Structure formats: C-alpha cells, structure tokens
Amino acid sequence: MVNRFPTTGRATIAEVAARAGVAKSTVSKYLSDGVYYVSPVTREKIRAAIEYLDYQPSACAQSLSRRRSNTVGVMVASITNPFYPELVAGVEEVVEPAGYTMLLGSSGQSPQREADVVGAMIKQRVEGVVVTSATLRDREVARLVAAGIQVVVASRELQGELIADTVVVDNRQGGYLAAHHLRDHGHTAATLVTGPLDIAAFRHRAEGFRGAYGERGAVLALASSEMTEAAGPAAALLSGRDRPTAVLAATDTIALGVLTAAATLGLDVPRDLAVIGFDNIWVGQVPNVGLTTVDGHSRRIGTLAAGRLVDRIDARRPGTAGPPPPPERIVVPAAIVRRSSCGCFPSLTTTTVGRTTGGPRTAVAPRTAVAPRTAGG
Amino acid sequence: MVNRFPTTGRATIAEVAARAGVAKSTVSKYLSDGVYYVSPVTREKIRAAIEYLDYQPSACAQSLSRRRSNTVGVMVASITNPFYPELVAGVEEVVEPAGYTMLLGSSGQSPQREADVVGAMIKQRVEGVVVTSATLRDREVARLVAAGIQVVVASRELQGELIADTVVVDNRQGGYLAAHHLRDHGHTAATLVTGPLDIAAFRHRAEGFRGAYGERGAVLALASSEMTEAAGPAAALLSGRDRPTAVLAATDTIALGVLTAAATLGLDVPRDLAVIGFDNIWVGQVPNVGLTTVDGHSRRIGTLAAGRLVDRIDARRPGTAGPPPPPERIVVPAAIVRRSSCGCFPSLTTTTVGRTTGGPRTAVAPRTAVAPRTAGG
DNA sequence: CTGAAAGCGCTTACAG
DNA sequence: CTGAAAGCGCTTACAG
C-alpha cells in the first residue's frame, strides 16, 4: 500500500537502512548501542546515513515493539498551586536521567477530570505515576494499580488500605512542632485555620496541633486553602473581641490569607498576632512576608517518590526474581523554618528580614530578647 | 511467535474482538465513534466486551497507525520559576480540550539540556510545541521546524528571522508605562535593574524605560533575574550616597530582590524608594509585598500561543487547501497593576493592603493625596 | 557479523 | 453492515 500521508520528511529506519546499504535490523542493532555487535565499517555507514537524514527513531514505534513506554506520569491538582512545581521538579530530577519521559496531568478539583487524567495515563501506557492530587479518590489509584501501573502517592494519604507506596512529610509532628513553637512564644491558646478535615494531611496537622494545645486549641476548618478564599474567614476570626493571639495555618497559602486579614484589620504581625504556616513555599521568604512555617520538603518528597517509582518499575522487569516488596509508607521528618511572623524576629513591619532557613532546631529565642538579624545578598 | 512479555493484563483490541465475536476492524470502527456505521446489536456486544475487559486502546498504537501523535510539547526553562506555571496552565487549558496530550520539558539554563529536550520532542513526534525558555537558541527552534513540527514561541523573541509564530507582551510599552508611572510619582530620575540585555525581552523593557527617562535613566544589568541573585547588587546600588529614589525592575523576582535589599538597608518602600516590577506573578499581591508591576499576561499568552498552535496543526492536515499562513508576531498590550510599592498607596509597612488589580488605566494618583484602600475577603 | 521474518496494537482502504 | 489484509516504524529471536 502506498503511503498516502507522506510525513513531513521524518526519516524512517527503512530509509536509513536503504541509504546505508544494510538491513533495518542492522540499523536497529546499531541503535541499541552496544547490545549487539556491529562491525566498524557497517557502523560508519549507518552513522553517516543517520546524520544525513537527521534520523531520530520514533518513540512510539519503539514503545510498541519493546512493550514498554519509558514514560511516567505525574498527577497534580493544579500546577499553579505553588506547592507543586517544586515537587514536580523533584520528580523530574530523578525520572529524566533514568531515561523516562514525563507526562504531566492536572486534575483540578473535579472527580471527572481526575478520572479523565487517569484514563489518559492508562491510554499512554505510562509505566508508573506519582499521584499528588490531594483529593484523588482511592478508586482512581486502584484503577491505575489494576492497569498494571506502578504508583506512588506523594504528599497525600490513601484513605483505605495501603495499596501503593506513600511518601509524606510527618504532618502530625509538623503540626505539633509549630504549635509548640507558638506556646514557647508565650501563647497559651491558639487557633488552627485549616483546609477541609476530610483530607488526611489536614487531619494529621490538626492532631499535632491539638497534641500541643489540647483544649486551648481552637480549630477553624475552611472549604478551600487558597489565599483569597482564606482571607475572608480569617478576617472574621480576627475581628472578634476574643480574637486569638496566635494562628497556625495548615498551609502557607492559608497563612497568607491570614496575613492579608491581619493587614486589613490593622493588626501587627507578630506583635498583635503570631502566624505560622505549613509547606514552606518560596513566597514565605520574601521580605515583608517573613513567614515562619513548617517545611513540607516538597522537592525531597518528589525525588523520594520518583526514586521509589523507578525502583518498582525496574523490579517488575522480567527476570527479576521474587515478588515485589509490599507498599511502604515513607515519612519525612518535619522541620520548622523560623522567620519573623512567629515572633522570633521583631516585626514584619520593621526593616528586618527574617532568616531564610531555620533548620530542624526547635529551641526558640525568647519572645522579647532577640536582636534583629539582617539578611540579603 | 509467542508473546514472551505478557503484559499486565491490559487487553488488546484482538481480545475485545474475540470476546465480542467480531473482527478487530469492527471493534476499531466502533471505537471511531460515529465515523463508521456499526449495527446496534454488534455495538452492544462490543460495548460489553470492552467493559468486561476494561479495554482502553493504546495511544501509541493509534499514533503509529494514524500517523499522528495527538501530542504537543511545552518547553519551559524551569517549572519552579513562578512565571511559567500560569503560562503552562494557559496552554493546557486550550490544548487538553482539543484532545492533545501535553508533554512538559524543562530545559534549565543549559544549551545541552535544551538540545536534549528538543530531541525528546522530536522522538515523541509531538505535533507542535510551545517554546518559552528565555534562552533557547534559534537553531533549536529551527530544528523543530525542520522536523515538521509546528512551533509557537511564547513570551520570548526569535533572534533572527521570524521562523515561527511569536506571542509576547508589549515589553517596550510595558517598560514605558512603568517608567512613566514613576515619573508621574515625581521621580525625575530612576534606575532600571534588569536581567541580561542579550535577552530581547529585557532589551525591549529597557528601551521603554529609556523612552520615558532618557538620560535620566540609569541601567543596571544583572547576570540573573533570580530574587536571591538580585538582592546583592541591589543592595550595592542602594547603599551609595546618590542612590536612586525609584527603581524599575525588569522582572518581579528582581523587584523582590530589590525589596529585600531595601529592607536590609532600612529603606522604607515606597517612601524612600519606589519600586515597580514586571510580570505580575501572584506573589506581588501578597500583603506586605504589594508590588506594583506590569502585567505580563502569562496565562493569556499561554492560551493565545496554544490556540495558534492548534490552528496550525489543523491547517496542516491533508485536504486543507493552500499553503500555511506566514509566521506572525502577536503582541499583547501591557497594563500596569498598581499596588503600594510605587507610592500609589501610602506604605508597605502600614497595614494597608494594595489593590490587587489595577486594570489598564495609566492615570495615577498624585503622590501624596491618596486615601488608603483596604482589600481582603 | 548480518539479514529475513514475525510481531507489537492499532487503522484504513478495499471487498463483499 | 462486516471482515481480511496491509501497513504504521520499530525490535527481537532465529538462522546463517
């Protein structure tokens, strides 16, 4: 049959073979780069033909005949959520050198869209996927697993059985550390402003918070963790006569909403209100934000998850002995990053710039006696 | 030949056909969804078989036989650069409903990595790519074009001939507007702190700046536009006796570096120093940042670029008459977003929160007589 | 050391 | 209305 849709000049292996005067299979062997022996003279002929034709094998054709796609997927809720780019970069950092093409899918908030993205991943025959969308249902994860795709869940928890590796920061400990830090600053009571508590990460952060504050800790659960959505409820919270002197926000974006509200109400942070966030998105280190926060180690979680994923894919190769190891839950320790919003440094509204990193130390400076530190290039 | 690598249970069209008791081609026709007629009873049999086997056609096999990948690529320098996620989201917003799979590649700063990513795109046989990496060489773009891939360049300029569609914000006008705004605030001289001037976008912004300030405008060109890299040189600039009272930063990240330096030096923004950025990344609207900036319309640039790309891909289909339209340069008007850092609102260090959006109005409030406005939920 | 042939999982004229 | 066959661009045992 004649090719009725001549491609745009992309050469095929057949053309290379013809030009080099060898068989397609020989070209393929040449391409395999060391796996098969090809004589130097043949090799040179092929090399020249490839160069002349600017030949680049088709990934699809290779996938099909090799029966593996060399592709992994990453599912995020939204790439514009500042938490994800770091995580994705972490995934890319390990997956790309390992020879995989990365497919990015954003599932948004809609279950329909989630199902679509999962479907797309299956269609693409990705060998593995890192799932990070906070709201993804277990059933979608199960679908991937059932399709023979390796999955590791990053920065979220499965709701039911541990059917896939999970990599998370220690949310409970992080919540505890942050709350304890507020107590150390002299706040005998505090309010946690959090996202929906049906998300495990928020529940765990809340548990840590309560571990430190017990009955003296109030909880305000929001429907959304977006900064703009958080500002309103936060303003309401801070308007009352019995407003809290300390707020732990379950995400940095919520914390920024709280800061917005505080600014609107004329409250000085940290003098009138101490605020600690969670995640350590880069905005927190911006001058005049100086957000003390719990490091969510997003990039590290990305690399750990991707490393795990690649290991699993390798382990599944034919010839590998034994059954795959059972799913594991990997927990990364949380660490508090001290900047000015908690009170460790005089004030947001002075010219002092908070420290950028705080490390895992939990000892804190006394509430009043800290000399300002300056930062900058 | 026996299949020695039995897949993980993914059904094939042959299995579906067998189970439904029809030919593979009939299943394929069923899948084509309306293009071919299939009788209701046959249809039902196939539907049941597909459901039973949880069949999902292989995208790769389809690509290969249809001779089109239904895939587009997006090349960014770095996904963690806050400018890109919005642009990528814009691309996804149009490309996904159009039925394309999106491949994301980050080229970093290295020409080698850029070449690799371009190579990967070619291997994947993407039908088009949106190129945004600021430093990508024309030769890599040419390689894509030569490979028969549609390309539209977004948020950057080709250096030589216009070999591909280009979508950019009006950098010159943006620079002019911003500079003029500083003049309206009473600053008779100002300094532009910019990234490397061999990047066209920076050159154009500088030209706009000079258009407004002429000889009264100084230019400080940095090697990097990262916030942390900008803080040092900015501090040096602001330490001198003859320090500027107004700075135009060529990107928001540079502006944040300038704000950092100002904070370190104890300068009050905007009282001692007015600052305007460029790009309008979301951080600028954070309370206590309140960065006045030029809207780079990143999301819109993404949708425009992607729309253009999809059009071009469609136009290239067999049966479409006429030669493709020549490459075009699409320029999106710039608009200034007024917040507090320019002086439109009293001070960064008060509790006033700047307006979040300013729209395209260029009229500005007089330097002293503006009442604070409050924002927030 | 190299080649012919079968096969990966689909689609698409072409017959009937 | 449905099926048989060829082909998309590769790889991989199998021969020689």
Short mmCIF file of N, CA and C in Angstrom, two decimals, chain A residues 110-179:
data_model
loop_
_atom_site.label_atom_id
_atom_site.label_comp_id
_atom_site.label_asym_id
_atom_site.label_seq_id
_atom_site.Cartn_x
_atom_site.Cartn_y
_atom_site.Cartn_z
N SER A 110 -12.01 18.52 40.08
CA SER A 110 -13.16 17.73 39.70
C SER A 110 -12.85 16.24 39.58
N PRO A 111 -13.68 15.42 40.22
CA PRO A 111 -13.52 13.97 40.14
C PRO A 111 -13.57 13.50 38.68
N GLN A 112 -14.39 14.17 37.88
CA GLN A 112 -14.48 13.81 36.47
C GLN A 112 -13.14 13.99 35.77
N ARG A 113 -12.56 15.14 36.02
CA ARG A 113 -11.26 15.45 35.43
C ARG A 113 -10.19 14.47 35.92
N GLU A 114 -10.28 14.12 37.17
CA GLU A 114 -9.35 13.13 37.72
C GLU A 114 -9.45 11.82 36.97
N ALA A 115 -10.67 11.38 36.80
CA ALA A 115 -10.88 10.12 36.10
C ALA A 115 -10.34 10.22 34.67
N ASP A 116 -10.55 11.36 34.04
CA ASP A 116 -10.05 11.57 32.69
C ASP A 116 -8.53 11.46 32.64
N VAL A 117 -7.89 12.12 33.59
CA VAL A 117 -6.43 12.10 33.58
C VAL A 117 -5.92 10.69 33.82
N VAL A 118 -6.55 9.98 34.74
CA VAL A 118 -6.16 8.59 34.97
C VAL A 118 -6.34 7.79 33.68
N GLY A 119 -7.46 8.03 33.02
CA GLY A 119 -7.70 7.35 31.75
C GLY A 119 -6.62 7.66 30.73
N ALA A 120 -6.23 8.92 30.67
CA ALA A 120 -5.18 9.32 29.73
C ALA A 120 -3.87 8.62 30.05
N MET A 121 -3.57 8.51 31.34
CA MET A 121 -2.33 7.83 31.75
C MET A 121 -2.36 6.37 31.29
N ILE A 122 -3.51 5.75 31.47
CA ILE A 122 -3.63 4.35 31.07
C ILE A 122 -3.48 4.23 29.55
N LYS A 123 -4.15 5.10 28.84
CA LYS A 123 -4.04 5.10 27.37
C LYS A 123 -2.59 5.24 26.93
N GLN A 124 -1.88 6.09 27.61
CA GLN A 124 -0.49 6.32 27.26
C GLN A 124 0.40 5.18 27.71
N ARG A 125 -0.16 4.27 28.47
CA ARG A 125 0.61 3.13 28.98
C ARG A 125 1.83 3.58 29.77
N VAL A 126 1.65 4.61 30.58
CA VAL A 126 2.76 5.02 31.44
C VAL A 126 3.14 3.84 32.31
N GLU A 127 4.40 3.77 32.67
CA GLU A 127 4.85 2.63 33.47
C GLU A 127 4.64 2.89 34.95
N GLY A 128 4.52 4.15 35.28
CA GLY A 128 4.30 4.48 36.67
C GLY A 128 3.75 5.89 36.77
N VAL A 129 3.13 6.19 37.90
CA VAL A 129 2.70 7.56 38.10
C VAL A 129 2.86 7.99 39.56
N VAL A 130 3.29 9.22 39.69
CA VAL A 130 3.34 9.85 41.00
C VAL A 130 2.05 10.63 41.16
N VAL A 131 1.29 10.25 42.15
CA VAL A 131 -0.01 10.86 42.36
C VAL A 131 0.06 11.83 43.53
N THR A 132 -0.28 13.06 43.27
CA THR A 132 -0.19 14.03 44.36
C THR A 132 -1.46 14.82 44.58
N SER A 133 -2.43 14.68 43.71
CA SER A 133 -3.64 15.49 43.86
C SER A 133 -4.30 15.15 45.18
N ALA A 134 -4.49 16.17 45.97
CA ALA A 134 -4.92 15.99 47.35
C ALA A 134 -6.25 15.26 47.46
N THR A 135 -7.06 15.39 46.46
CA THR A 135 -8.41 14.87 46.62
C THR A 135 -8.65 13.57 45.85
N LEU A 136 -7.62 13.08 45.18
CA LEU A 136 -7.84 11.89 44.36
C LEU A 136 -8.39 10.73 45.17
N ARG A 137 -9.41 10.15 44.65
CA ARG A 137 -10.03 9.04 45.35
C ARG A 137 -9.20 7.77 45.23
N ASP A 138 -9.31 6.96 46.25
CA ASP A 138 -8.62 5.67 46.25
C ASP A 138 -8.99 4.85 45.02
N ARG A 139 -10.21 4.98 44.59
CA ARG A 139 -10.64 4.15 43.47
C ARG A 139 -9.87 4.45 42.19
N GLU A 140 -9.47 5.71 42.04
CA GLU A 140 -8.67 6.05 40.86
C GLU A 140 -7.27 5.46 40.98
N VAL A 141 -6.75 5.50 42.19
CA VAL A 141 -5.45 4.87 42.43
C VAL A 141 -5.56 3.38 42.14
N ALA A 142 -6.64 2.79 42.61
CA ALA A 142 -6.85 1.36 42.39
C ALA A 142 -6.93 1.04 40.90
N ARG A 143 -7.55 1.95 40.16
CA ARG A 143 -7.66 1.76 38.71
C ARG A 143 -6.28 1.68 38.07
N LEU A 144 -5.41 2.58 38.51
CA LEU A 144 -4.05 2.57 37.98
C LEU A 144 -3.36 1.27 38.33
N VAL A 145 -3.46 0.89 39.58
CA VAL A 145 -2.82 -0.34 40.04
C VAL A 145 -3.36 -1.53 39.24
N ALA A 146 -4.67 -1.54 39.06
CA ALA A 146 -5.28 -2.64 38.33
C ALA A 146 -4.80 -2.68 36.88
N ALA A 147 -4.45 -1.51 36.37
CA ALA A 147 -3.97 -1.45 34.99
C ALA A 147 -2.50 -1.87 34.90
N GLY A 148 -1.95 -2.30 36.02
CA GLY A 148 -0.57 -2.75 36.00
C GLY A 148 0.44 -1.63 36.05
N ILE A 149 -0.04 -0.48 36.47
CA ILE A 149 0.84 0.69 36.54
C ILE A 149 1.35 0.86 37.97
N GLN A 150 2.63 1.10 38.10
CA GLN A 150 3.20 1.34 39.42
C GLN A 150 2.73 2.71 39.88
N VAL A 151 2.35 2.82 41.12
CA VAL A 151 2.01 4.17 41.58
C VAL A 151 2.62 4.44 42.94
N VAL A 152 3.10 5.66 43.09
CA VAL A 152 3.45 6.10 44.43
C VAL A 152 2.74 7.41 44.70
N VAL A 153 2.15 7.43 45.86
CA VAL A 153 1.35 8.55 46.28
C VAL A 153 2.27 9.50 47.03
N ALA A 154 2.26 10.76 46.64
CA ALA A 154 3.17 11.70 47.27
C ALA A 154 2.42 12.84 47.91
N SER A 155 2.77 13.11 49.13
CA SER A 155 2.23 14.27 49.81
C SER A 155 0.72 14.16 50.02
N ARG A 156 0.25 12.97 50.08
CA ARG A 156 -1.14 12.73 50.48
C ARG A 156 -1.23 11.30 50.99
N GLU A 157 -2.39 10.97 51.52
CA GLU A 157 -2.55 9.63 52.10
C GLU A 157 -3.66 8.88 51.37
N LEU A 158 -3.45 7.60 51.24
CA LEU A 158 -4.57 6.75 50.82
C LEU A 158 -5.58 6.74 51.96
N GLN A 159 -6.85 6.61 51.60
CA GLN A 159 -7.85 6.62 52.66
C GLN A 159 -8.03 5.23 53.26
N GLY A 160 -7.98 4.23 52.38
CA GLY A 160 -8.18 2.87 52.88
C GLY A 160 -6.86 2.12 52.99
N GLU A 161 -6.88 0.93 52.48
CA GLU A 161 -5.72 0.05 52.51
C GLU A 161 -4.51 0.68 51.82
N LEU A 162 -3.33 0.33 52.27
CA LEU A 162 -2.10 0.85 51.66
C LEU A 162 -1.82 0.10 50.37
N ILE A 163 -2.44 0.52 49.29
CA ILE A 163 -2.28 -0.21 48.04
C ILE A 163 -1.14 0.33 47.19
N ALA A 164 -0.47 1.36 47.67
CA ALA A 164 0.66 1.92 46.92
C ALA A 164 1.61 2.61 47.89
N ASP A 165 2.87 2.70 47.48
CA ASP A 165 3.83 3.43 48.29
C ASP A 165 3.33 4.84 48.53
N THR A 166 3.65 5.35 49.68
CA THR A 166 3.21 6.68 50.04
C THR A 166 4.39 7.44 50.63
N VAL A 167 4.60 8.65 50.16
CA VAL A 167 5.67 9.48 50.70
C VAL A 167 5.07 10.77 51.22
N VAL A 168 5.21 10.98 52.51
CA VAL A 168 4.62 12.18 53.11
C VAL A 168 5.57 12.79 54.12
N VAL A 169 5.36 14.07 54.36
CA VAL A 169 6.06 14.70 55.46
C VAL A 169 5.30 14.30 56.73
N ASP A 170 5.97 14.36 57.84
CA ASP A 170 5.30 14.00 59.08
C ASP A 170 4.37 15.13 59.50
N ASN A 171 3.16 15.06 59.03
CA ASN A 171 2.22 16.15 59.24
C ASN A 171 1.86 16.34 60.70
N ARG A 172 1.72 15.25 61.39
CA ARG A 172 1.37 15.32 62.80
C ARG A 172 2.49 16.02 63.57
N GLN A 173 3.70 15.53 63.33
CA GLN A 173 4.85 16.13 64.01
C GLN A 173 5.00 17.60 63.65
N GLY A 174 4.78 17.89 62.37
CA GLY A 174 4.89 19.28 61.92
C GLY A 174 3.88 20.16 62.64
N GLY A 175 2.66 19.68 62.74
CA GLY A 175 1.64 20.44 63.45
C GLY A 175 2.01 20.63 64.91
N TYR A 176 2.57 19.57 65.47
CA TYR A 176 2.96 19.64 66.88
C TYR A 176 4.09 20.64 67.08
N LEU A 177 5.11 20.54 66.24
CA LEU A 177 6.26 21.44 66.34
C LEU A 177 5.83 22.90 66.25
N ALA A 178 4.99 23.16 65.27
CA ALA A 178 4.56 24.54 65.05
C ALA A 178 3.76 25.05 66.24
N ALA A 179 2.84 24.22 66.70
CA ALA A 179 2.01 24.63 67.83
C ALA A 179 2.89 24.85 69.06
#
